[in-house]
Structure formats: structure tokens, C-alpha cells
């Protein structure tokens, strides 16, 4: 529970979460950079029949690639985000289940899971990754996107909660178990949140800290001090690195 003077703990379907998420989207190049990186992958696919977006969120990224495929399947268990997605991409086949429960009706040439693993216990990451790959066509690709373990944002989470999200670790686990069948590559791509003032930078930091279930909420004063100390720019404003790792999995050539 939060108390006066502590950061807020968001309900993912509440108005505060929605407002904080929008502040993040309004000030980051993360989505734009991801779309650019992913577009190169899509352009090189030998077949573009089915796109499966797992953890599709509000549909912003889904919409960017739907036109390149004959069919799009979007999986999103959050009812609020699912409703947004269906408004943004009305032609999508939407599934309101978790990744492990979902049963897409077709194999995907492009399987995307972008910034979703934060909300899944780390000991279940491998099972989720195997599930995603099981939906892939024989010439398809599975892409998982997560912030790099030592981005400015992840360092902040580690500072306050002594936790990190490490996509490369699960890539190594998958490679050790399935490397005889799949090629596994991880690529780093830079991204930032840039805000003109401390209030916006703090709102983004508070949103990012809510990637974890919070039992002991840090104080607002401590978070503001951290943001100012680590992310203030000499010319004014704030810049939070949110670099992304892209995990790319393909079946090995026969």
C-alpha cells in the first residue's frame, strides 16, 4: 500500500495508469524506433500471411504492421487495452486471453511479443517463449522486445527494488534447450524518454517503477531526487535511456 509521500501503485485498468502510460508514449522514441527495427524484419520475410501480436496492448504497434499481412491475430488479456486495440485495428482477430491460454487458429509468419515479459514471473519466461515459438510457421520469425537490463530505466528499477529484467538470460536458456533447431540472436537498439520538466520525467519514472508489483513503495522525494541526479540534461529537461533488446528466433534451415 502507498502512503502520503510515496509513489503511487497503479491499477493497470485505472485512470492513473492510463494517464501515466500516455505521458510515457508522448515523450519517448521507443515505439518509433521499435517500428523501424521491426519493419526491416517484416520486409525480409519470405511469407506474410499471418501476424500474431502477443501482448498487443493498445494496438499502436499492431496497427503499424497489419497492412503487411493477410491476417492479424492480437492477444491481449487486459480488457481496457483490448478495447482500445479493437478500436485502433478493427479488422484484427482479437483474443482476450493470456499467452499460455491463447490458441491462435493459424501459424504466424511474424510473432511479436513487445514489452510484455515484465508482467510475467521470470520463472515462466521460458514456457512463454516456447509457446510463442510453437505458433511460428516454418519460415517465420519470433521477436521478443524488452528494455535492456542496464538501460537508465532498468538501473532505476534495480536501485529501488534490486531487480532486473534480462532478456539475454532467457535467450541463453532457450538456446541451450533448443539451439539444435533454432537460430537465436539478440540485438540492442537505443531509445529514450525526453521531457521538458521534472514533473513529466517523474511521471514516467513512477510509471516505469510500476512494472513490478510494489510492496514497499519508495518515497516521491527519493524518486524525484534520483530522476534529477541521473537524468537531468545540462541544457535543461530530462532524458531517460530506455534502450531495447530484440530477441529474434528462427527455425534453422533444413
JSON list of C-alpha atoms in Angstrom, two decimals:
[
{"chain": "A", "resi": 1, "resn": "UNK", "atom": "CA", "xyz": [0.00, 0.00, 0.00]},
{"chain": "A", "resi": 2, "resn": "UNK", "atom": "CA", "xyz": [1.16, 3.50, -0.73]},
{"chain": "A", "resi": 3, "resn": "UNK", "atom": "CA", "xyz": [1.06, 6.24, 1.87]},
{"chain": "A", "resi": 4, "resn": "UNK", "atom": "CA", "xyz": [1.26, 10.01, 1.62]},
{"chain": "A", "resi": 5, "resn": "UNK", "atom": "CA", "xyz": [4.65, 10.93, 0.27]},
{"chain": "A", "resi": 6, "resn": "UNK", "atom": "CA", "xyz": [5.20, 7.61, -1.54]},
{"chain": "A", "resi": 7, "resn": "UNK", "atom": "CA", "xyz": [4.90, 6.91, -5.23]},
{"chain": "A", "resi": 8, "resn": "UNK", "atom": "CA", "xyz": [1.54, 5.66, -6.44]},
{"chain": "A", "resi": 9, "resn": "UNK", "atom": "CA", "xyz": [0.87, 1.98, -7.07]},
{"chain": "A", "resi": 10, "resn": "UNK", "atom": "CA", "xyz": [-1.20, 1.75, -10.24]},
{"chain": "A", "resi": 11, "resn": "UNK", "atom": "CA", "xyz": [-4.13, -0.45, -11.12]},
{"chain": "A", "resi": 12, "resn": "UNK", "atom": "CA", "xyz": [-3.48, -1.40, -14.74]},
{"chain": "A", "resi": 13, "resn": "UNK", "atom": "CA", "xyz": [-7.12, -0.65, -15.57]},
{"chain": "A", "resi": 14, "resn": "UNK", "atom": "CA", "xyz": [-7.33, 2.59, -13.60]},
{"chain": "A", "resi": 15, "resn": "UNK", "atom": "CA", "xyz": [-7.25, 6.16, -14.86]},
{"chain": "A", "resi": 16, "resn": "UNK", "atom": "CA", "xyz": [-3.90, 6.94, -13.21]},
{"chain": "A", "resi": 17, "resn": "UNK", "atom": "CA", "xyz": [-2.23, 4.10, -15.10]},
{"chain": "A", "resi": 18, "resn": "UNK", "atom": "CA", "xyz": [-3.76, 5.25, -18.39]},
{"chain": "A", "resi": 19, "resn": "UNK", "atom": "CA", "xyz": [-2.61, 8.82, -17.84]},
{"chain": "A", "resi": 20, "resn": "UNK", "atom": "CA", "xyz": [0.93, 7.76, -16.89]},
{"chain": "A", "resi": 21, "resn": "UNK", "atom": "CA", "xyz": [1.17, 5.44, -19.88]},
{"chain": "A", "resi": 22, "resn": "UNK", "atom": "CA", "xyz": [0.11, 8.27, -22.18]},
{"chain": "A", "resi": 23, "resn": "UNK", "atom": "CA", "xyz": [2.76, 10.60, -20.71]},
{"chain": "A", "resi": 24, "resn": "UNK", "atom": "CA", "xyz": [5.35, 7.92, -21.46]},
{"chain": "A", "resi": 25, "resn": "UNK", "atom": "CA", "xyz": [4.10, 7.49, -25.04]},
{"chain": "A", "resi": 26, "resn": "UNK", "atom": "CA", "xyz": [4.06, 11.26, -25.61]},
{"chain": "A", "resi": 27, "resn": "UNK", "atom": "CA", "xyz": [7.73, 11.65, -24.67]},
{"chain": "A", "resi": 28, "resn": "UNK", "atom": "CA", "xyz": [9.51, 8.57, -25.99]},
{"chain": "A", "resi": 29, "resn": "UNK", "atom": "CA", "xyz": [11.01, 7.45, -29.29]},
{"chain": "A", "resi": 30, "resn": "UNK", "atom": "CA", "xyz": [10.90, 3.85, -28.12]},
{"chain": "A", "resi": 31, "resn": "UNK", "atom": "CA", "xyz": [7.83, 2.88, -30.15]},
{"chain": "A", "resi": 32, "resn": "UNK", "atom": "CA", "xyz": [9.07, 4.68, -33.26]},
{"chain": "A", "resi": 33, "resn": "UNK", "atom": "CA", "xyz": [12.48, 3.03, -33.03]},
{"chain": "A", "resi": 34, "resn": "UNK", "atom": "CA", "xyz": [10.91, -0.38, -32.49]},
{"chain": "A", "resi": 35, "resn": "UNK", "atom": "CA", "xyz": [8.69, 0.03, -35.54]},
{"chain": "A", "resi": 36, "resn": "UNK", "atom": "CA", "xyz": [11.68, 0.98, -37.67]},
{"chain": "A", "resi": 37, "resn": "UNK", "atom": "CA", "xyz": [13.70, -2.04, -36.49]},
{"chain": "A", "resi": 38, "resn": "UNK", "atom": "CA", "xyz": [10.78, -4.43, -36.89]},
{"chain": "A", "resi": 39, "resn": "UNK", "atom": "CA", "xyz": [9.89, -3.08, -40.34]},
{"chain": "A", "resi": 40, "resn": "UNK", "atom": "CA", "xyz": [13.24, -4.30, -41.66]},
{"chain": "A", "resi": 41, "resn": "UNK", "atom": "CA", "xyz": [12.43, -7.78, -40.34]},
{"chain": "A", "resi": 42, "resn": "UNK", "atom": "CA", "xyz": [8.95, -7.75, -41.89]},
{"chain": "A", "resi": 43, "resn": "UNK", "atom": "CA", "xyz": [10.27, -6.55, -45.25]},
{"chain": "A", "resi": 44, "resn": "UNK", "atom": "CA", "xyz": [12.63, -9.56, -45.44]},
{"chain": "A", "resi": 45, "resn": "UNK", "atom": "CA", "xyz": [10.05, -12.24, -44.62]},
{"chain": "A", "resi": 46, "resn": "UNK", "atom": "CA", "xyz": [9.52, -14.81, -47.40]},
{"chain": "A", "resi": 47, "resn": "UNK", "atom": "CA", "xyz": [5.81, -15.09, -46.47]},
{"chain": "A", "resi": 48, "resn": "UNK", "atom": "CA", "xyz": [3.48, -12.52, -44.91]},
{"chain": "A", "resi": 49, "resn": "UNK", "atom": "CA", "xyz": [0.23, -14.38, -44.44]},
{"chain": "A", "resi": 50, "resn": "UNK", "atom": "CA", "xyz": [-0.27, -14.16, -40.64]},
{"chain": "A", "resi": 51, "resn": "UNK", "atom": "CA", "xyz": [0.93, -11.69, -38.00]},
{"chain": "A", "resi": 52, "resn": "UNK", "atom": "CA", "xyz": [0.44, -12.65, -34.33]},
{"chain": "A", "resi": 53, "resn": "UNK", "atom": "CA", "xyz": [0.94, -9.86, -31.79]},
{"chain": "A", "resi": 54, "resn": "UNK", "atom": "CA", "xyz": [1.11, -11.39, -28.29]},
{"chain": "A", "resi": 55, "resn": "UNK", "atom": "CA", "xyz": [0.53, -8.84, -25.54]},
{"chain": "A", "resi": 56, "resn": "UNK", "atom": "CA", "xyz": [-0.60, -6.33, -28.14]},
{"chain": "A", "resi": 57, "resn": "UNK", "atom": "CA", "xyz": [-1.53, -3.60, -25.65]},
{"chain": "A", "resi": 58, "resn": "UNK", "atom": "CA", "xyz": [-3.42, -0.68, -27.14]},
{"chain": "A", "resi": 59, "resn": "UNK", "atom": "CA", "xyz": [-2.73, -1.77, -30.72]},
{"chain": "A", "resi": 60, "resn": "UNK", "atom": "CA", "xyz": [-0.34, 1.02, -31.69]},
{"chain": "A", "resi": 61, "resn": "UNK", "atom": "CA", "xyz": [2.40, -1.37, -32.83]},
{"chain": "A", "resi": 62, "resn": "UNK", "atom": "CA", "xyz": [-0.16, -3.88, -34.15]},
{"chain": "A", "resi": 63, "resn": "UNK", "atom": "CA", "xyz": [-1.60, -1.26, -36.48]},
{"chain": "A", "resi": 64, "resn": "UNK", "atom": "CA", "xyz": [1.84, -0.45, -37.89]},
{"chain": "A", "resi": 65, "resn": "UNK", "atom": "CA", "xyz": [2.24, -3.94, -39.38]},
{"chain": "A", "resi": 66, "resn": "UNK", "atom": "CA", "xyz": [-1.31, -5.18, -40.00]},
{"chain": "A", "resi": 67, "resn": "UNK", "atom": "CA", "xyz": [-1.31, -3.90, -43.59]},
{"chain": "A", "resi": 68, "resn": "UNK", "atom": "CA", "xyz": [1.70, -6.04, -44.48]},
{"chain": "A", "resi": 69, "resn": "UNK", "atom": "CA", "xyz": [-0.13, -9.31, -43.71]},
{"chain": "A", "resi": 70, "resn": "UNK", "atom": "CA", "xyz": [-3.22, -11.09, -44.98]},
{"chain": "A", "resi": 71, "resn": "UNK", "atom": "CA", "xyz": [-4.41, -11.68, -41.42]},
{"chain": "A", "resi": 72, "resn": "UNK", "atom": "CA", "xyz": [-3.61, -10.29, -37.97]},
{"chain": "A", "resi": 73, "resn": "UNK", "atom": "CA", "xyz": [-4.24, -12.02, -34.64]},
{"chain": "A", "resi": 74, "resn": "UNK", "atom": "CA", "xyz": [-3.80, -9.94, -31.47]},
{"chain": "A", "resi": 75, "resn": "UNK", "atom": "CA", "xyz": [-3.61, -11.40, -27.97]},
{"chain": "A", "resi": 76, "resn": "UNK", "atom": "CA", "xyz": [-4.25, -9.04, -25.05]},
{"chain": "A", "resi": 77, "resn": "UNK", "atom": "CA", "xyz": [-5.70, -10.12, -21.67]},
{"chain": "A", "resi": 78, "resn": "UNK", "atom": "CA", "xyz": [-6.19, -6.58, -20.27]},
{"chain": "A", "resi": 79, "resn": "UNK", "atom": "CA", "xyz": [-9.84, -5.65, -21.09]},
{"chain": "A", "resi": 80, "resn": "UNK", "atom": "CA", "xyz": [-9.14, -1.91, -21.24]},
{"chain": "A", "resi": 81, "resn": "UNK", "atom": "CA", "xyz": [-6.22, -2.32, -23.65]},
{"chain": "A", "resi": 82, "resn": "UNK", "atom": "CA", "xyz": [-8.10, -4.94, -25.66]},
{"chain": "A", "resi": 83, "resn": "UNK", "atom": "CA", "xyz": [-10.97, -2.50, -26.16]},
{"chain": "A", "resi": 84, "resn": "UNK", "atom": "CA", "xyz": [-8.53, 0.19, -27.32]},
{"chain": "A", "resi": 85, "resn": "UNK", "atom": "CA", "xyz": [-6.87, -2.28, -29.67]},
{"chain": "A", "resi": 86, "resn": "UNK", "atom": "CA", "xyz": [-10.17, -3.24, -31.30]},
{"chain": "A", "resi": 87, "resn": "UNK", "atom": "CA", "xyz": [-10.93, 0.42, -31.94]},
{"chain": "A", "resi": 88, "resn": "UNK", "atom": "CA", "xyz": [-7.48, 1.11, -33.36]},
{"chain": "A", "resi": 89, "resn": "UNK", "atom": "CA", "xyz": [-7.36, -2.06, -35.50]},
{"chain": "A", "resi": 90, "resn": "UNK", "atom": "CA", "xyz": [-10.99, -3.11, -36.06]},
{"chain": "A", "resi": 91, "resn": "UNK", "atom": "CA", "xyz": [-10.12, -5.81, -38.60]},
{"chain": "A", "resi": 92, "resn": "UNK", "atom": "CA", "xyz": [-7.90, -7.70, -36.16]},
{"chain": "A", "resi": 93, "resn": "UNK", "atom": "CA", "xyz": [-8.89, -11.09, -34.75]},
{"chain": "A", "resi": 94, "resn": "UNK", "atom": "CA", "xyz": [-8.66, -10.28, -31.04]},
{"chain": "A", "resi": 95, "resn": "UNK", "atom": "CA", "xyz": [-8.09, -12.88, -28.32]},
{"chain": "A", "resi": 96, "resn": "UNK", "atom": "CA", "xyz": [-8.62, -11.77, -24.74]},
{"chain": "A", "resi": 97, "resn": "UNK", "atom": "CA", "xyz": [-6.51, -14.50, -23.15]},
{"chain": "A", "resi": 98, "resn": "UNK", "atom": "CA", "xyz": [-3.03, -14.83, -21.72]},
{"chain": "A", "resi": 99, "resn": "UNK", "atom": "CA", "xyz": [-0.25, -16.14, -23.94]},
{"chain": "A", "resi": 100, "resn": "UNK", "atom": "CA", "xyz": [-0.31, -19.59, -22.33]},
{"chain": "A", "resi": 101, "resn": "UNK", "atom": "CA", "xyz": [-4.10, -19.85, -22.66]},
{"chain": "A", "resi": 102, "resn": "UNK", "atom": "CA", "xyz": [-4.45, -18.40, -26.18]},
{"chain": "A", "resi": 103, "resn": "UNK", "atom": "CA", "xyz": [-4.92, -20.72, -29.15]},
{"chain": "A", "resi": 104, "resn": "UNK", "atom": "CA", "xyz": [-4.37, -18.84, -32.42]},
{"chain": "A", "resi": 105, "resn": "UNK", "atom": "CA", "xyz": [-6.13, -20.52, -35.32]},
{"chain": "A", "resi": 106, "resn": "UNK", "atom": "CA", "xyz": [-3.19, -20.20, -37.73]},
{"chain": "A", "resi": 107, "resn": "UNK", "atom": "CA", "xyz": [0.61, -20.36, -37.74]},
{"chain": "A", "resi": 108, "resn": "UNK", "atom": "CA", "xyz": [2.29, -16.97, -37.75]},
{"chain": "A", "resi": 109, "resn": "UNK", "atom": "CA", "xyz": [4.94, -15.73, -40.15]},
{"chain": "A", "resi": 110, "resn": "UNK", "atom": "CA", "xyz": [5.67, -12.89, -37.72]},
{"chain": "A", "resi": 111, "resn": "UNK", "atom": "CA", "xyz": [5.22, -13.49, -33.97]},
{"chain": "A", "resi": 112, "resn": "UNK", "atom": "CA", "xyz": [5.74, -10.35, -31.88]},
{"chain": "A", "resi": 113, "resn": "UNK", "atom": "CA", "xyz": [5.82, -10.04, -28.08]},
{"chain": "A", "resi": 114, "resn": "UNK", "atom": "CA", "xyz": [6.80, -6.47, -27.26]},
{"chain": "A", "resi": 115, "resn": "UNK", "atom": "CA", "xyz": [7.40, -5.25, -23.67]},
{"chain": "A", "resi": 116, "resn": "UNK", "atom": "CA", "xyz": [5.15, -7.91, -22.17]},
{"chain": "A", "resi": 117, "resn": "UNK", "atom": "CA", "xyz": [7.51, -10.12, -20.13]},
{"chain": "A", "resi": 118, "resn": "UNK", "atom": "CA", "xyz": [7.68, -7.51, -17.33]},
{"chain": "A", "resi": 119, "resn": "UNK", "atom": "CA", "xyz": [4.22, -8.65, -16.26]},
{"chain": "A", "resi": 120, "resn": "UNK", "atom": "CA", "xyz": [5.08, -12.37, -16.27]},
{"chain": "A", "resi": 121, "resn": "UNK", "atom": "CA", "xyz": [7.03, -14.11, -13.46]},
{"chain": "A", "resi": 122, "resn": "UNK", "atom": "CA", "xyz": [10.62, -14.74, -14.56]},
{"chain": "A", "resi": 123, "resn": "UNK", "atom": "CA", "xyz": [10.38, -18.47, -13.85]},
{"chain": "A", "resi": 124, "resn": "UNK", "atom": "CA", "xyz": [7.66, -18.69, -16.50]},
{"chain": "A", "resi": 125, "resn": "UNK", "atom": "CA", "xyz": [9.51, -16.78, -19.24]},
{"chain": "A", "resi": 126, "resn": "UNK", "atom": "CA", "xyz": [10.89, -19.89, -20.92]},
{"chain": "A", "resi": 127, "resn": "UNK", "atom": "CA", "xyz": [7.46, -21.53, -21.07]},
{"chain": "A", "resi": 128, "resn": "UNK", "atom": "CA", "xyz": [6.03, -18.37, -22.64]},
{"chain": "A", "resi": 129, "resn": "UNK", "atom": "CA", "xyz": [8.86, -18.15, -25.16]},
{"chain": "A", "resi": 130, "resn": "UNK", "atom": "CA", "xyz": [8.37, -21.79, -26.14]},
{"chain": "A", "resi": 131, "resn": "UNK", "atom": "CA", "xyz": [4.66, -21.12, -26.53]},
{"chain": "A", "resi": 132, "resn": "UNK", "atom": "CA", "xyz": [5.30, -18.18, -28.85]},
{"chain": "A", "resi": 133, "resn": "UNK", "atom": "CA", "xyz": [7.72, -20.19, -30.99]},
{"chain": "A", "resi": 134, "resn": "UNK", "atom": "CA", "xyz": [5.19, -23.04, -31.23]},
{"chain": "A", "resi": 135, "resn": "UNK", "atom": "CA", "xyz": [2.90, -20.67, -33.17]},
{"chain": "A", "resi": 136, "resn": "UNK", "atom": "CA", "xyz": [5.57, -19.88, -35.77]},
{"chain": "A", "resi": 137, "resn": "UNK", "atom": "CA", "xyz": [5.43, -21.02, -39.38]},
{"chain": "A", "resi": 138, "resn": "UNK", "atom": "CA", "xyz": [8.46, -22.91, -40.72]},
{"chain": "A", "resi": 139, "resn": "UNK", "atom": "CA", "xyz": [9.77, -19.78, -42.47]},
{"chain": "A", "resi": 140, "resn": "UNK", "atom": "CA", "xyz": [8.58, -17.35, -39.81]},
{"chain": "A", "resi": 141, "resn": "UNK", "atom": "CA", "xyz": [10.28, -15.37, -37.06]},
{"chain": "A", "resi": 142, "resn": "UNK", "atom": "CA", "xyz": [9.51, -14.79, -33.39]},
{"chain": "A", "resi": 143, "resn": "UNK", "atom": "CA", "xyz": [10.57, -11.42, -31.94]},
{"chain": "A", "resi": 144, "resn": "UNK", "atom": "CA", "xyz": [10.53, -10.59, -28.23]},
{"chain": "A", "resi": 145, "resn": "UNK", "atom": "CA", "xyz": [11.26, -6.99, -27.17]},
{"chain": "A", "resi": 146, "resn": "UNK", "atom": "CA", "xyz": [12.26, -5.82, -23.69]},
{"chain": "A", "resi": 147, "resn": "UNK", "atom": "CA", "xyz": [14.25, -3.00, -22.22]},
{"chain": "A", "resi": 148, "resn": "UNK", "atom": "CA", "xyz": [17.97, -3.68, -21.97]},
{"chain": "A", "resi": 149, "resn": "UNK", "atom": "CA", "xyz": [18.98, -4.79, -18.48]},
{"chain": "A", "resi": 150, "resn": "UNK", "atom": "CA", "xyz": [21.24, -1.76, -17.93]},
{"chain": "A", "resi": 151, "resn": "UNK", "atom": "CA", "xyz": [19.22, 0.99, -19.57]},
{"chain": "A", "resi": 152, "resn": "UNK", "atom": "CA", "xyz": [18.71, 4.05, -17.41]},
{"chain": "A", "resi": 153, "resn": "UNK", "atom": "CA", "xyz": [15.20, 2.91, -16.62]},
{"chain": "A", "resi": 154, "resn": "UNK", "atom": "CA", "xyz": [16.29, -0.60, -15.62]},
{"chain": "A", "resi": 155, "resn": "UNK", "atom": "CA", "xyz": [19.10, 0.80, -13.47]},
{"chain": "A", "resi": 156, "resn": "UNK", "atom": "CA", "xyz": [16.49, 2.88, -11.66]},
{"chain": "A", "resi": 157, "resn": "UNK", "atom": "CA", "xyz": [14.34, -0.20, -11.03]},
{"chain": "A", "resi": 158, "resn": "UNK", "atom": "CA", "xyz": [17.41, -2.03, -9.75]},
{"chain": "A", "resi": 159, "resn": "UNK", "atom": "CA", "xyz": [18.26, 0.89, -7.46]},
{"chain": "A", "resi": 160, "resn": "UNK", "atom": "CA", "xyz": [14.86, 0.95, -5.78]},
{"chain": "A", "resi": 161, "resn": "UNK", "atom": "CA", "xyz": [13.85, -2.73, -5.92]},
{"chain": "A", "resi": 162, "resn": "UNK", "atom": "CA", "xyz": [17.08, -4.68, -6.52]},
{"chain": "A", "resi": 163, "resn": "UNK", "atom": "CA", "xyz": [15.54, -6.32, -9.61]},
{"chain": "A", "resi": 164, "resn": "UNK", "atom": "CA", "xyz": [16.44, -6.51, -13.27]},
{"chain": "A", "resi": 165, "resn": "UNK", "atom": "CA", "xyz": [14.71, -7.84, -16.38]},
{"chain": "A", "resi": 166, "resn": "UNK", "atom": "CA", "xyz": [17.22, -9.71, -18.52]},
{"chain": "A", "resi": 167, "resn": "UNK", "atom": "CA", "xyz": [16.09, -10.88, -21.94]},
{"chain": "A", "resi": 168, "resn": "UNK", "atom": "CA", "xyz": [19.52, -12.24, -22.85]},
{"chain": "A", "resi": 169, "resn": "UNK", "atom": "CA", "xyz": [19.34, -14.73, -19.98]},
{"chain": "A", "resi": 170, "resn": "UNK", "atom": "CA", "xyz": [16.15, -16.31, -21.33]},
{"chain": "A", "resi": 171, "resn": "UNK", "atom": "CA", "xyz": [17.70, -16.27, -24.81]},
{"chain": "A", "resi": 172, "resn": "UNK", "atom": "CA", "xyz": [20.60, -18.32, -23.45]},
{"chain": "A", "resi": 173, "resn": "UNK", "atom": "CA", "xyz": [18.20, -20.74, -21.75]},
{"chain": "A", "resi": 174, "resn": "UNK", "atom": "CA", "xyz": [16.20, -21.20, -24.93]},
{"chain": "A", "resi": 175, "resn": "UNK", "atom": "CA", "xyz": [19.38, -21.66, -26.99]},
{"chain": "A", "resi": 176, "resn": "UNK", "atom": "CA", "xyz": [20.71, -24.27, -24.56]},
{"chain": "A", "resi": 177, "resn": "UNK", "atom": "CA", "xyz": [17.47, -26.25, -24.79]},
{"chain": "A", "resi": 178, "resn": "UNK", "atom": "CA", "xyz": [16.52, -25.73, -28.44]},
{"chain": "A", "resi": 179, "resn": "UNK", "atom": "CA", "xyz": [19.65, -24.47, -30.19]},
{"chain": "A", "resi": 180, "resn": "UNK", "atom": "CA", "xyz": [19.80, -27.55, -32.39]},
{"chain": "A", "resi": 181, "resn": "UNK", "atom": "CA", "xyz": [16.53, -26.45, -34.03]},
{"chain": "A", "resi": 182, "resn": "UNK", "atom": "CA", "xyz": [16.55, -22.65, -33.87]},
{"chain": "A", "resi": 183, "resn": "UNK", "atom": "CA", "xyz": [18.86, -19.71, -34.51]},
{"chain": "A", "resi": 184, "resn": "UNK", "atom": "CA", "xyz": [18.70, -17.26, -31.59]},
{"chain": "A", "resi": 185, "resn": "UNK", "atom": "CA", "xyz": [20.03, -13.68, -31.90]},
{"chain": "A", "resi": 186, "resn": "UNK", "atom": "CA", "xyz": [19.73, -10.69, -29.54]},
{"chain": "A", "resi": 187, "resn": "UNK", "atom": "CA", "xyz": [20.23, -7.09, -30.78]},
{"chain": "A", "resi": 188, "resn": "UNK", "atom": "CA", "xyz": [20.41, -3.83, -28.79]},
{"chain": "A", "resi": 189, "resn": "UNK", "atom": "CA", "xyz": [18.61, -0.75, -30.14]},
{"chain": "A", "resi": 190, "resn": "UNK", "atom": "CA", "xyz": [18.81, 2.69, -28.40]},
{"chain": "A", "resi": 191, "resn": "UNK", "atom": "CA", "xyz": [15.72, 4.59, -27.22]},
{"chain": "A", "resi": 192, "resn": "UNK", "atom": "CA", "xyz": [14.98, 7.45, -24.83]},
{"chain": "A", "resi": 193, "resn": "UNK", "atom": "CA", "xyz": [12.28, 9.31, -22.96]},
{"chain": "A", "resi": 194, "resn": "UNK", "atom": "CA", "xyz": [12.87, 13.07, -23.23]},
{"chain": "A", "resi": 195, "resn": "UNK", "atom": "CA", "xyz": [10.81, 15.51, -21.16]},
{"chain": "A", "resi": 196, "resn": "UNK", "atom": "CA", "xyz": [10.96, 19.29, -20.71]},
{"chain": "A", "resi": 197, "resn": "UNK", "atom": "CA", "xyz": [10.44, 19.29, -16.93]},
{"chain": "A", "resi": 198, "resn": "UNK", "atom": "CA", "xyz": [10.84, 17.27, -13.76]},
{"chain": "A", "resi": 199, "resn": "UNK", "atom": "CA", "xyz": [7.10, 16.70, -13.36]},
{"chain": "A", "resi": 200, "resn": "UNK", "atom": "CA", "xyz": [6.86, 14.78, -16.65]},
{"chain": "A", "resi": 201, "resn": "UNK", "atom": "CA", "xyz": [10.12, 12.90, -16.00]},
{"chain": "A", "resi": 202, "resn": "UNK", "atom": "CA", "xyz": [8.86, 11.91, -12.55]},
{"chain": "A", "resi": 203, "resn": "UNK", "atom": "CA", "xyz": [5.54, 10.70, -14.01]},
{"chain": "A", "resi": 204, "resn": "UNK", "atom": "CA", "xyz": [7.44, 8.46, -16.44]},
{"chain": "A", "resi": 205, "resn": "UNK", "atom": "CA", "xyz": [9.70, 7.17, -13.67]},
{"chain": "A", "resi": 206, "resn": "UNK", "atom": "CA", "xyz": [6.68, 6.38, -11.49]},
{"chain": "A", "resi": 207, "resn": "UNK", "atom": "CA", "xyz": [5.07, 4.53, -14.40]},
{"chain": "A", "resi": 208, "resn": "UNK", "atom": "CA", "xyz": [8.24, 2.53, -15.04]},
{"chain": "A", "resi": 209, "resn": "UNK", "atom": "CA", "xyz": [8.65, 1.58, -11.39]},
{"chain": "A", "resi": 210, "resn": "UNK", "atom": "CA", "xyz": [5.16, 0.09, -11.59]},
{"chain": "A", "resi": 211, "resn": "UNK", "atom": "CA", "xyz": [6.47, -2.57, -13.96]},
{"chain": "A", "resi": 212, "resn": "UNK", "atom": "CA", "xyz": [6.94, -4.51, -10.71]},
{"chain": "A", "resi": 213, "resn": "UNK", "atom": "CA", "xyz": [4.39, -5.43, -8.09]},
{"chain": "A", "resi": 214, "resn": "UNK", "atom": "CA", "xyz": [5.22, -2.92, -5.36]},
{"chain": "A", "resi": 215, "resn": "UNK", "atom": "CA", "xyz": [5.13, -3.99, -1.71]},
{"chain": "A", "resi": 216, "resn": "UNK", "atom": "CA", "xyz": [7.34, -1.26, -0.28]},
{"chain": "A", "resi": 217, "resn": "UNK", "atom": "CA", "xyz": [6.82, 1.92, -2.28]},
{"chain": "A", "resi": 218, "resn": "UNK", "atom": "CA", "xyz": [9.76, 4.36, -2.37]},
{"chain": "A", "resi": 219, "resn": "UNK", "atom": "CA", "xyz": [9.06, 7.96, -1.44]},
{"chain": "A", "resi": 220, "resn": "UNK", "atom": "CA", "xyz": [8.24, 10.51, -4.08]},
{"chain": "A", "resi": 221, "resn": "UNK", "atom": "CA", "xyz": [11.11, 12.63, -2.75]},
{"chain": "A", "resi": 222, "resn": "UNK", "atom": "CA", "xyz": [13.63, 9.81, -3.28]},
{"chain": "A", "resi": 223, "resn": "UNK", "atom": "CA", "xyz": [12.39, 9.11, -6.81]},
{"chain": "A", "resi": 224, "resn": "UNK", "atom": "CA", "xyz": [12.43, 12.80, -7.75]},
{"chain": "A", "resi": 225, "resn": "UNK", "atom": "CA", "xyz": [15.98, 13.08, -6.38]},
{"chain": "A", "resi": 226, "resn": "UNK", "atom": "CA", "xyz": [17.08, 10.03, -8.37]},
{"chain": "A", "resi": 227, "resn": "UNK", "atom": "CA", "xyz": [15.49, 11.34, -11.58]},
{"chain": "A", "resi": 228, "resn": "UNK", "atom": "CA", "xyz": [17.11, 14.74, -11.17]},
{"chain": "A", "resi": 229, "resn": "UNK", "atom": "CA", "xyz": [20.52, 13.27, -10.28]},
{"chain": "A", "resi": 230, "resn": "UNK", "atom": "CA", "xyz": [20.66, 10.68, -13.09]},
{"chain": "A", "resi": 231, "resn": "UNK", "atom": "CA", "xyz": [18.54, 12.05, -15.94]},
{"chain": "A", "resi": 232, "resn": "UNK", "atom": "CA", "xyz": [18.78, 15.88, -15.89]},
{"chain": "A", "resi": 233, "resn": "UNK", "atom": "CA", "xyz": [20.40, 17.36, -19.01]},
{"chain": "A", "resi": 234, "resn": "UNK", "atom": "CA", "xyz": [22.87, 20.24, -18.76]},
{"chain": "A", "resi": 235, "resn": "UNK", "atom": "CA", "xyz": [20.81, 22.37, -21.14]},
{"chain": "A", "resi": 236, "resn": "UNK", "atom": "CA", "xyz": [17.53, 21.71, -19.35]},
{"chain": "A", "resi": 237, "resn": "UNK", "atom": "CA", "xyz": [14.97, 18.94, -19.45]},
{"chain": "A", "resi": 238, "resn": "UNK", "atom": "CA", "xyz": [15.37, 15.26, -18.68]},
{"chain": "A", "resi": 239, "resn": "UNK", "atom": "CA", "xyz": [16.46, 12.26, -20.74]},
{"chain": "A", "resi": 240, "resn": "UNK", "atom": "CA", "xyz": [15.85, 8.69, -19.56]},
{"chain": "A", "resi": 241, "resn": "UNK", "atom": "CA", "xyz": [17.52, 5.91, -21.60]},
{"chain": "A", "resi": 242, "resn": "UNK", "atom": "CA", "xyz": [15.05, 3.09, -22.36]},
{"chain": "A", "resi": 243, "resn": "UNK", "atom": "CA", "xyz": [17.24, 1.06, -24.75]},
{"chain": "A", "resi": 244, "resn": "UNK", "atom": "CA", "xyz": [15.61, -2.09, -26.08]},
{"chain": "A", "resi": 245, "resn": "UNK", "atom": "CA", "xyz": [16.79, -5.66, -26.65]},
{"chain": "A", "resi": 246, "resn": "UNK", "atom": "CA", "xyz": [15.29, -7.54, -29.60]},
{"chain": "A", "resi": 247, "resn": "UNK", "atom": "CA", "xyz": [15.35, -11.33, -29.33]},
{"chain": "A", "resi": 248, "resn": "UNK", "atom": "CA", "xyz": [14.98, -12.96, -32.76]},
{"chain": "A", "resi": 249, "resn": "UNK", "atom": "CA", "xyz": [14.26, -16.68, -33.18]},
{"chain": "A", "resi": 250, "resn": "UNK", "atom": "CA", "xyz": [14.03, -18.58, -36.48]},
{"chain": "A", "resi": 251, "resn": "UNK", "atom": "CA", "xyz": [14.00, -22.25, -37.39]},
{"chain": "A", "resi": 252, "resn": "UNK", "atom": "CA", "xyz": [17.35, -23.47, -38.66]},
{"chain": "A", "resi": 253, "resn": "UNK", "atom": "CA", "xyz": [17.50, -24.22, -42.36]},
{"chain": "A", "resi": 254, "resn": "UNK", "atom": "CA", "xyz": [16.97, -27.91, -43.10]}
]
